[in-house]
mmCIF file of C-alpha atoms and ligand atoms in Angstrom:
data_model
loop_
_atom_site.group_PDB
_atom_site.id
_atom_site.type_symbol
_atom_site.label_atom_id
_atom_site.label_comp_id
_atom_site.label_asym_id
_atom_site.label_seq_id
_atom_site.Cartn_x
_atom_site.Cartn_y
_atom_site.Cartn_z
ATOM 1 C CA MET A 1 84.114 107.831 94.393
ATOM 2 C CA VAL A 2 81.190 108.468 96.953
ATOM 3 C CA LYS A 3 80.701 106.901 100.090
ATOM 4 C CA GLY A 4 78.406 103.447 99.362
ATOM 5 C CA SER A 5 80.443 103.109 95.839
ATOM 6 C CA PHE A 6 83.916 102.308 96.670
ATOM 7 C CA LYS A 7 83.314 98.435 95.405
ATOM 8 C CA GLY A 8 85.186 97.892 92.291
ATOM 9 C CA ARG A 9 86.845 100.921 91.913
ATOM 10 C CA ASP A 10 90.563 101.737 91.189
ATOM 11 C CA VAL A 11 92.723 104.000 93.605
ATOM 12 C CA LEU A 12 94.753 105.418 90.962
ATOM 13 C CA SER A 13 95.073 109.703 92.036
ATOM 14 C CA ILE A 14 94.242 110.892 95.284
ATOM 15 C CA SER A 15 92.095 113.663 92.957
ATOM 16 C CA ASP A 16 89.688 111.107 92.504
ATOM 17 C CA PHE A 17 88.859 111.228 96.246
ATOM 18 C CA SER A 18 86.264 113.991 97.327
ATOM 19 C CA ARG A 19 86.225 115.316 101.013
ATOM 20 C CA GLU A 20 83.511 112.723 102.054
ATOM 21 C CA ASP A 21 85.607 109.826 100.415
ATOM 22 C CA LEU A 22 88.838 110.838 102.164
ATOM 23 C CA LEU A 23 86.885 111.587 105.512
ATOM 24 C CA HIS A 24 85.155 108.027 104.857
ATOM 25 C CA ILE A 25 88.325 105.634 104.682
ATOM 26 C CA LEU A 26 89.959 107.010 107.034
ATOM 27 C CA SER A 27 86.980 106.427 109.399
ATOM 28 C CA VAL A 28 87.043 103.039 108.171
ATOM 29 C CA ALA A 29 90.664 102.716 109.021
ATOM 30 C CA GLY A 30 89.881 103.839 112.330
ATOM 31 C CA GLN A 31 87.410 100.910 112.704
ATOM 32 C CA LEU A 32 89.479 98.350 111.521
ATOM 33 C CA GLU A 33 92.686 99.645 114.255
ATOM 34 C CA LYS A 34 90.155 99.159 117.103
ATOM 35 C CA LYS A 35 88.834 96.011 115.684
ATOM 36 C CA PRO A 36 90.745 93.837 113.973
ATOM 37 C CA ARG A 37 88.511 91.675 111.138
ATOM 38 C CA PRO A 38 90.818 88.844 110.647
ATOM 39 C CA ASP A 39 88.442 86.670 108.564
ATOM 40 C CA LEU A 40 86.859 90.087 105.788
ATOM 41 C CA LEU A 41 89.361 89.646 103.272
ATOM 42 C CA LYS A 42 88.983 85.081 103.287
ATOM 43 C CA GLY A 43 89.283 83.604 99.661
ATOM 44 C CA LYS A 44 90.654 87.154 97.832
ATOM 45 C CA ILE A 45 93.936 87.101 96.527
ATOM 46 C CA MET A 46 95.835 90.870 96.423
ATOM 47 C CA ALA A 47 98.473 90.706 93.310
ATOM 48 C CA SER A 48 101.345 92.880 94.149
ATOM 49 C CA LEU A 49 102.479 94.119 90.733
ATOM 50 C CA PHE A 50 106.061 96.382 92.162
ATOM 51 C CA PHE A 51 108.349 97.677 89.288
ATOM 52 C CA GLU A 52 110.137 99.829 91.369
ATOM 53 C CA PRO A 53 111.565 99.514 94.650
ATOM 54 C CA SER A 54 109.295 99.525 97.882
ATOM 55 C CA THR A 55 110.066 98.744 101.222
ATOM 56 C CA ARG A 56 106.987 99.926 103.442
ATOM 57 C CA THR A 57 104.802 99.958 100.931
ATOM 58 C CA LYS A 58 104.867 96.441 99.401
ATOM 59 C CA LEU A 59 105.107 95.055 102.538
ATOM 60 C CA SER A 60 102.223 96.895 104.278
ATOM 61 C CA PHE A 61 99.867 96.030 101.714
ATOM 62 C CA ALA A 62 100.878 92.555 101.697
ATOM 63 C CA ALA A 63 100.655 92.548 105.598
ATOM 64 C CA SER A 64 97.162 94.341 105.447
ATOM 65 C CA MET A 65 95.823 91.390 103.087
ATOM 66 C CA ILE A 66 97.151 88.593 105.289
ATOM 67 C CA LYS A 67 95.920 90.387 108.595
ATOM 68 C CA LEU A 68 92.063 90.850 107.127
ATOM 69 C CA GLY A 69 92.546 87.127 106.279
ATOM 70 C CA GLY A 70 93.670 87.514 102.500
ATOM 71 C CA GLN A 71 96.289 85.708 100.223
ATOM 72 C CA VAL A 72 99.066 87.652 98.372
ATOM 73 C CA ILE A 73 100.878 86.618 95.177
ATOM 74 C CA GLY A 74 103.480 88.274 93.109
ATOM 75 C CA PHE A 75 107.124 88.588 92.600
ATOM 76 C CA ALA A 76 110.367 89.508 94.446
ATOM 77 C CA ASP A 77 111.963 90.910 91.010
ATOM 78 C CA VAL A 78 110.748 92.333 87.727
ATOM 79 C CA ARG A 79 113.700 90.418 86.240
ATOM 80 C CA THR A 80 112.183 87.127 86.789
ATOM 81 C CA THR A 81 109.210 87.556 85.251
ATOM 82 C CA SER A 82 107.899 87.599 81.474
ATOM 83 C CA VAL A 83 108.333 91.159 81.433
ATOM 84 C CA LYS A 84 112.662 90.553 80.878
ATOM 85 C CA LYS A 85 111.208 88.338 77.572
ATOM 86 C CA GLY A 86 109.273 91.558 76.059
ATOM 87 C CA GLU A 87 105.787 91.060 77.647
ATOM 88 C CA THR A 88 104.072 94.272 77.781
ATOM 89 C CA LEU A 89 102.212 95.603 80.778
ATOM 90 C CA TRP A 90 98.894 95.142 79.246
ATOM 91 C CA ASP A 91 99.293 91.768 78.516
ATOM 92 C CA THR A 92 101.128 91.247 82.080
ATOM 93 C CA THR A 93 97.949 92.792 83.529
ATOM 94 C CA LYS A 94 95.549 90.471 81.207
ATOM 95 C CA MET A 95 97.173 87.623 82.780
ATOM 96 C CA VAL A 96 97.064 88.801 86.838
ATOM 97 C CA GLU A 97 93.576 89.930 86.510
ATOM 98 C CA ALA A 98 93.125 86.564 85.573
ATOM 99 C CA TYR A 99 94.537 85.018 88.826
ATOM 100 C CA SER A 100 93.883 87.740 91.500
ATOM 101 C CA ASP A 101 90.872 89.843 92.778
ATOM 102 C CA VAL A 102 92.758 93.160 92.989
ATOM 103 C CA ILE A 103 96.404 94.686 91.842
ATOM 104 C CA VAL A 104 98.609 96.514 93.908
ATOM 105 C CA THR A 105 101.134 98.376 91.530
ATOM 106 C CA ARG A 106 104.660 100.894 91.473
ATOM 107 C CA ASN A 107 105.770 102.091 88.243
ATOM 108 C CA ASP A 108 108.508 104.388 87.519
ATOM 109 C CA VAL A 109 106.364 105.358 84.494
ATOM 110 C CA GLU A 110 103.844 108.274 85.186
ATOM 111 C CA GLY A 111 100.842 107.031 84.114
ATOM 112 C CA ALA A 112 101.456 103.087 83.965
ATOM 113 C CA PRO A 113 99.043 102.597 86.853
ATOM 114 C CA ARG A 114 96.057 103.985 84.891
ATOM 115 C CA LEU A 115 96.962 102.010 81.771
ATOM 116 C CA MET A 116 97.107 98.991 83.750
ATOM 117 C CA SER A 117 92.957 99.710 85.005
ATOM 118 C CA GLU A 118 92.486 100.011 81.155
ATOM 119 C CA ALA A 119 93.203 96.330 80.558
ATOM 120 C CA SER A 120 91.970 95.617 83.872
ATOM 121 C CA SER A 121 88.422 94.460 85.286
ATOM 122 C CA ILE A 122 89.263 94.060 88.841
ATOM 123 C CA PRO A 123 90.380 97.227 90.791
ATOM 124 C CA VAL A 124 93.820 98.922 90.673
ATOM 125 C CA VAL A 125 95.769 100.396 93.306
ATOM 126 C CA ASN A 126 98.664 103.071 92.896
ATOM 127 C CA ALA A 127 101.147 102.144 94.674
ATOM 128 C CA GLY A 128 103.504 105.018 93.022
ATOM 129 C CA ASP A 129 104.143 106.349 89.977
ATOM 130 C CA GLY A 130 107.177 108.527 89.193
ATOM 131 C CA ALA A 131 107.388 111.432 90.049
ATOM 132 C CA ASN A 132 103.070 111.763 89.782
ATOM 133 C CA GLN A 133 101.032 110.629 92.623
ATOM 134 C CA HIS A 134 100.765 108.142 95.373
ATOM 135 C CA PRO A 135 97.420 107.947 96.917
ATOM 136 C CA THR A 136 97.834 105.532 99.325
ATOM 137 C CA GLN A 137 100.559 107.230 101.367
ATOM 138 C CA THR A 138 98.586 110.420 101.144
ATOM 139 C CA LEU A 139 95.219 108.513 103.072
ATOM 140 C CA LEU A 140 98.178 107.217 105.612
ATOM 141 C CA ASP A 141 99.779 110.760 105.775
ATOM 142 C CA LEU A 142 96.043 112.016 106.514
ATOM 143 C CA TYR A 143 95.386 109.183 109.377
ATOM 144 C CA THR A 144 98.314 110.204 111.181
ATOM 145 C CA ILE A 145 97.520 113.542 111.004
ATOM 146 C CA GLN A 146 94.548 112.981 112.702
ATOM 147 C CA LYS A 147 95.713 110.661 115.375
ATOM 148 C CA GLU A 148 98.376 112.708 116.066
ATOM 149 C CA HIS A 149 97.467 116.672 115.353
ATOM 150 C CA GLY A 150 93.620 116.505 115.607
ATOM 151 C CA SER A 151 91.741 118.137 112.631
ATOM 152 C CA PHE A 152 93.643 119.460 109.129
ATOM 153 C CA ASP A 153 91.563 122.960 109.125
ATOM 154 C CA GLY A 154 93.448 125.715 110.550
ATOM 155 C CA MET A 155 96.549 123.765 110.533
ATOM 156 C CA THR A 156 100.182 125.157 108.859
ATOM 157 C CA ILE A 157 101.788 122.219 107.357
ATOM 158 C CA GLY A 158 105.533 123.016 105.707
ATOM 159 C CA PHE A 159 106.669 120.562 102.771
ATOM 160 C CA VAL A 160 110.719 120.373 103.027
ATOM 161 C CA GLY A 161 113.035 119.390 100.455
ATOM 162 C CA ASP A 162 112.566 117.498 96.628
ATOM 163 C CA LEU A 163 108.947 119.133 95.731
ATOM 164 C CA LYS A 164 109.324 118.903 92.308
ATOM 165 C CA TYR A 165 110.131 115.119 92.468
ATOM 166 C CA GLY A 166 108.241 113.668 95.306
ATOM 167 C CA ARG A 167 104.651 112.645 94.741
ATOM 168 C CA THR A 168 104.048 112.205 97.740
ATOM 169 C CA VAL A 169 103.946 115.809 98.620
ATOM 170 C CA HIS A 170 102.107 116.238 95.101
ATOM 171 C CA SER A 171 99.285 113.730 96.237
ATOM 172 C CA LEU A 172 99.062 115.049 100.092
ATOM 173 C CA ALA A 173 98.746 118.989 99.117
ATOM 174 C CA VAL A 174 95.846 117.820 96.402
ATOM 175 C CA ALA A 175 94.000 116.155 99.529
ATOM 176 C CA LEU A 176 94.575 119.046 102.023
ATOM 177 C CA SER A 177 93.288 121.272 99.588
ATOM 178 C CA HIS A 178 89.816 120.079 100.426
ATOM 179 C CA PHE A 179 90.442 121.435 103.877
ATOM 180 C CA LYS A 180 91.135 125.070 105.350
ATOM 181 C CA CYS A 181 94.752 125.046 105.997
ATOM 182 C CA SER A 182 97.480 126.641 105.194
ATOM 183 C CA MET A 183 100.858 125.286 103.059
ATOM 184 C CA HIS A 184 104.176 126.818 102.811
ATOM 185 C CA PHE A 185 106.588 125.006 100.222
ATOM 186 C CA VAL A 186 110.555 125.143 101.492
ATOM 187 C CA ALA A 187 112.855 123.889 98.551
ATOM 188 C CA PRO A 188 115.375 125.011 96.528
ATOM 189 C CA ALA A 189 114.131 127.198 93.206
ATOM 190 C CA ALA A 190 115.176 123.842 91.006
ATOM 191 C CA LEU A 191 113.088 121.665 93.010
ATOM 192 C CA LYS A 192 109.887 123.938 93.897
ATOM 193 C CA MET A 193 106.462 122.816 93.833
ATOM 194 C CA PRO A 194 105.252 122.614 89.830
ATOM 195 C CA ASP A 195 103.571 125.586 89.029
ATOM 196 C CA SER A 196 100.340 123.537 88.205
ATOM 197 C CA TYR A 197 99.870 122.599 91.958
ATOM 198 C CA ILE A 198 100.140 126.146 92.840
ATOM 199 C CA THR A 199 97.965 127.176 90.780
ATOM 200 C CA MET A 200 95.079 124.865 91.666
ATOM 201 C CA LEU A 201 95.900 125.846 94.995
ATOM 202 C CA LYS A 202 95.887 129.337 94.891
ATOM 203 C CA GLU A 203 92.180 128.884 92.965
ATOM 204 C CA LYS A 204 90.794 126.780 95.718
ATOM 205 C CA GLY A 205 91.466 129.221 98.342
ATOM 206 C CA ILE A 206 94.185 128.024 100.059
ATOM 207 C CA THR A 207 96.939 130.153 101.713
ATOM 208 C CA VAL A 208 100.620 129.397 99.817
ATOM 209 C CA GLU A 209 103.555 130.453 100.964
ATOM 210 C CA GLU A 210 107.077 129.166 98.970
ATOM 211 C CA THR A 211 110.650 129.927 99.849
ATOM 212 C CA ASP A 212 114.067 127.999 100.165
ATOM 213 C CA ASP A 213 114.658 129.450 103.427
ATOM 214 C CA LEU A 214 113.449 126.668 106.173
ATOM 215 C CA ASP A 215 115.164 128.452 108.896
ATOM 216 C CA ALA A 216 112.592 131.360 108.577
ATOM 217 C CA ALA A 217 109.930 129.995 107.432
ATOM 218 C CA CYS A 218 109.354 126.560 110.097
ATOM 219 C CA LYS A 219 108.599 128.622 112.876
ATOM 220 C CA HIS A 220 105.317 128.452 111.334
ATOM 221 C CA PHE A 221 104.568 124.684 111.071
ATOM 222 C CA ASP A 222 102.062 122.684 113.333
ATOM 223 C CA VAL A 223 103.465 119.806 111.111
ATOM 224 C CA LEU A 224 106.678 119.905 108.953
ATOM 225 C CA TYR A 225 106.629 117.283 106.141
ATOM 226 C CA MET A 226 110.178 116.425 105.311
ATOM 227 C CA THR A 227 111.339 114.766 101.821
ATOM 228 C CA ARG A 228 114.180 112.826 100.320
ATOM 229 C CA ILE A 229 116.262 114.456 97.121
ATOM 230 C CA GLN A 230 114.780 111.832 95.159
ATOM 231 C CA GLU A 231 118.207 110.343 93.003
ATOM 232 C CA GLU A 232 116.429 107.960 91.012
ATOM 233 C CA ARG A 233 114.761 110.859 89.063
ATOM 234 C CA PHE A 234 117.381 113.581 88.146
ATOM 235 C CA PRO A 235 118.570 113.055 84.614
ATOM 236 C CA ASP A 236 121.653 114.574 85.883
ATOM 237 C CA PRO A 237 123.588 113.260 88.668
ATOM 238 C CA ILE A 238 125.600 116.246 89.261
ATOM 239 C CA GLU A 239 122.437 118.151 89.749
ATOM 240 C CA TYR A 240 121.903 115.315 92.224
ATOM 241 C CA GLN A 241 124.991 116.166 94.231
ATOM 242 C CA LYS A 242 124.262 119.770 94.107
ATOM 243 C CA TYR A 243 121.017 119.394 95.870
ATOM 244 C CA LYS A 244 121.204 115.541 98.485
ATOM 245 C CA SER A 245 122.749 117.878 101.283
ATOM 246 C CA VAL A 246 120.167 121.260 101.430
ATOM 247 C CA TYR A 247 118.421 120.699 103.988
ATOM 248 C CA LYS A 248 118.535 118.758 107.304
ATOM 249 C CA ILE A 249 116.274 118.099 110.193
ATOM 250 C CA ASP A 250 118.346 118.146 113.448
ATOM 251 C CA LYS A 251 117.726 119.589 117.228
ATOM 252 C CA ARG A 252 119.254 122.977 116.065
ATOM 253 C CA VAL A 253 116.597 123.241 113.670
ATOM 254 C CA LEU A 254 113.787 122.062 115.813
ATOM 255 C CA GLU A 255 114.536 124.735 118.163
ATOM 256 C CA LEU A 256 113.372 127.126 115.515
ATOM 257 C CA CYS A 257 110.129 125.248 115.690
ATOM 258 C CA LYS A 258 106.658 125.229 117.429
ATOM 259 C CA GLU A 259 107.566 122.915 120.356
ATOM 260 C CA SER A 260 104.469 121.113 119.504
ATOM 261 C CA VAL A 261 105.634 120.643 115.631
ATOM 262 C CA LYS A 262 105.072 117.206 114.680
ATOM 263 C CA ILE A 263 107.793 115.467 111.737
ATOM 264 C CA MET A 264 106.839 113.572 109.197
ATOM 265 C CA HIS A 265 108.309 112.131 106.367
ATOM 266 C CA PRO A 266 107.109 109.424 104.006
ATOM 267 C CA LEU A 267 110.548 107.253 104.256
ATOM 268 C CA PRO A 268 113.318 106.246 103.653
ATOM 269 C CA ARG A 269 115.388 109.054 104.480
ATOM 270 C CA VAL A 270 119.022 109.250 103.527
ATOM 271 C CA GLY A 271 120.526 111.976 105.770
ATOM 272 C CA GLU A 272 117.768 114.700 106.055
ATOM 273 C CA ILE A 273 116.534 113.823 109.340
ATOM 274 C CA ASP A 274 119.153 113.385 112.428
ATOM 275 C CA PRO A 275 118.422 110.323 114.419
ATOM 276 C CA LYS A 276 118.974 112.096 117.190
ATOM 277 C CA ILE A 277 115.761 113.581 116.136
ATOM 278 C CA ASP A 278 113.887 109.918 116.553
ATOM 279 C CA GLU A 279 113.818 109.838 120.573
ATOM 280 C CA THR A 280 112.151 113.583 120.469
ATOM 281 C CA PRO A 281 108.315 113.528 121.027
ATOM 282 C CA ASN A 282 107.818 115.803 117.603
ATOM 283 C CA ALA A 283 109.062 112.784 115.639
ATOM 284 C CA ILE A 284 106.111 110.924 114.059
ATOM 285 C CA TYR A 285 107.482 109.386 110.640
ATOM 286 C CA PHE A 286 107.893 105.779 112.463
ATOM 287 C CA LYS A 287 104.228 105.891 113.758
ATOM 288 C CA GLN A 288 102.796 107.008 110.113
ATOM 289 C CA ALA A 289 104.722 104.270 108.437
ATOM 290 C CA ALA A 290 102.907 102.003 110.838
ATOM 291 C CA ASN A 291 99.865 103.599 110.049
ATOM 292 C CA GLY A 292 99.784 102.106 106.862
ATOM 293 C CA ILE A 293 98.128 98.963 107.819
ATOM 294 C CA PRO A 294 94.558 100.156 109.289
ATOM 295 C CA VAL A 295 94.693 102.648 106.151
ATOM 296 C CA ARG A 296 95.548 99.606 103.395
ATOM 297 C CA GLN A 297 93.388 97.585 105.117
ATOM 298 C CA ALA A 298 90.189 99.794 104.668
ATOM 299 C CA ILE A 299 91.315 100.458 100.892
ATOM 300 C CA LEU A 300 91.380 96.646 100.686
ATOM 301 C CA ALA A 301 88.430 96.152 101.792
ATOM 302 C CA LEU A 302 86.502 98.988 100.231
ATOM 303 C CA VAL A 303 87.593 98.210 97.081
ATOM 304 C CA LEU A 304 86.365 94.854 97.232
ATOM 305 C CA GLY A 305 82.947 95.430 98.546
ATOM 306 C CA GLU A 306 83.346 93.494 101.750
ATOM 307 C CA LEU A 307 82.675 97.191 103.768
ATOM 308 C CA GLU A 308 80.682 99.961 102.890
HETATM 309 N N1 LIG B 1 106.936 106.013 101.404
HETATM 310 C C1 LIG B 1 107.123 104.694 100.972
HETATM 311 O O1 LIG B 1 106.646 104.645 99.751
HETATM 312 O O2 LIG B 1 108.261 103.817 101.037
HETATM 313 P P1 LIG B 1 108.901 102.757 100.126
HETATM 314 O O3 LIG B 1 109.295 103.243 98.701
HETATM 315 O O4 LIG B 1 109.265 102.388 100.975
HETATM 316 O O5 LIG B 1 107.466 101.847 99.708
#
């Protein structure tokens, strides 16, 4: 995807975006945040098809569409749809294509949004597919880093937690590989960043460190990107119990970090950040989630061809 050709494009993987594309979307998001456009998507309909639970992504996409003057259709629970009668994802997509202008979808099956994009002539936006990708989360993560930290070049980011199943980490590492930053991956061996990503980053000349020792590593971080241990992706619940409390960001860990460290988390958190951290100037995870609005507005306006 290149600047000027966003209209009609799918947003399936962050790998489809060049450095120029990423910076352009962030710039459009900045413009929409500064100057709201309440009629920009008047008459357009977004289909919101979430086959997996969501709070932030689903609601911020809906709010973004409404704030731009568009409307939203969808279902609250997949059990109330004809999928329960055995309708395929392909046929479901063919139907929704006839009723809307853009599809935003989440699925626990990796590659499901890509399959839907093959069935659809309208843009399909991946709102998270299994442990694979979450490209729109990455765009709001980038927007947040740019706003709170300034540039990406020269930054050291520490990804902490479930790096095996954490799709937000996979997408963000790919996006940041366009910039001259260092990446530290902190995880137990069983949940380490997949080798394919490490190899790709090294080939692109990114400085990469891998460790399981958060206390030793965290002093290097400008941004600490915390993640939840992804219970729903573990084949064995006993394994999840082993790792669920492996890292926790609390005041003790914060003391070991740079004073200026920014703590991010895609949310939801389930115990891995002490709520006492919320009141510190380091915590930016709620602002990060709020940034979903201008960023998702930009994505919708661009793929629907109402902005370039
Ligand atoms: N960050 C994120 O994807 O949150 P939800 O699962 O609530 O959408």
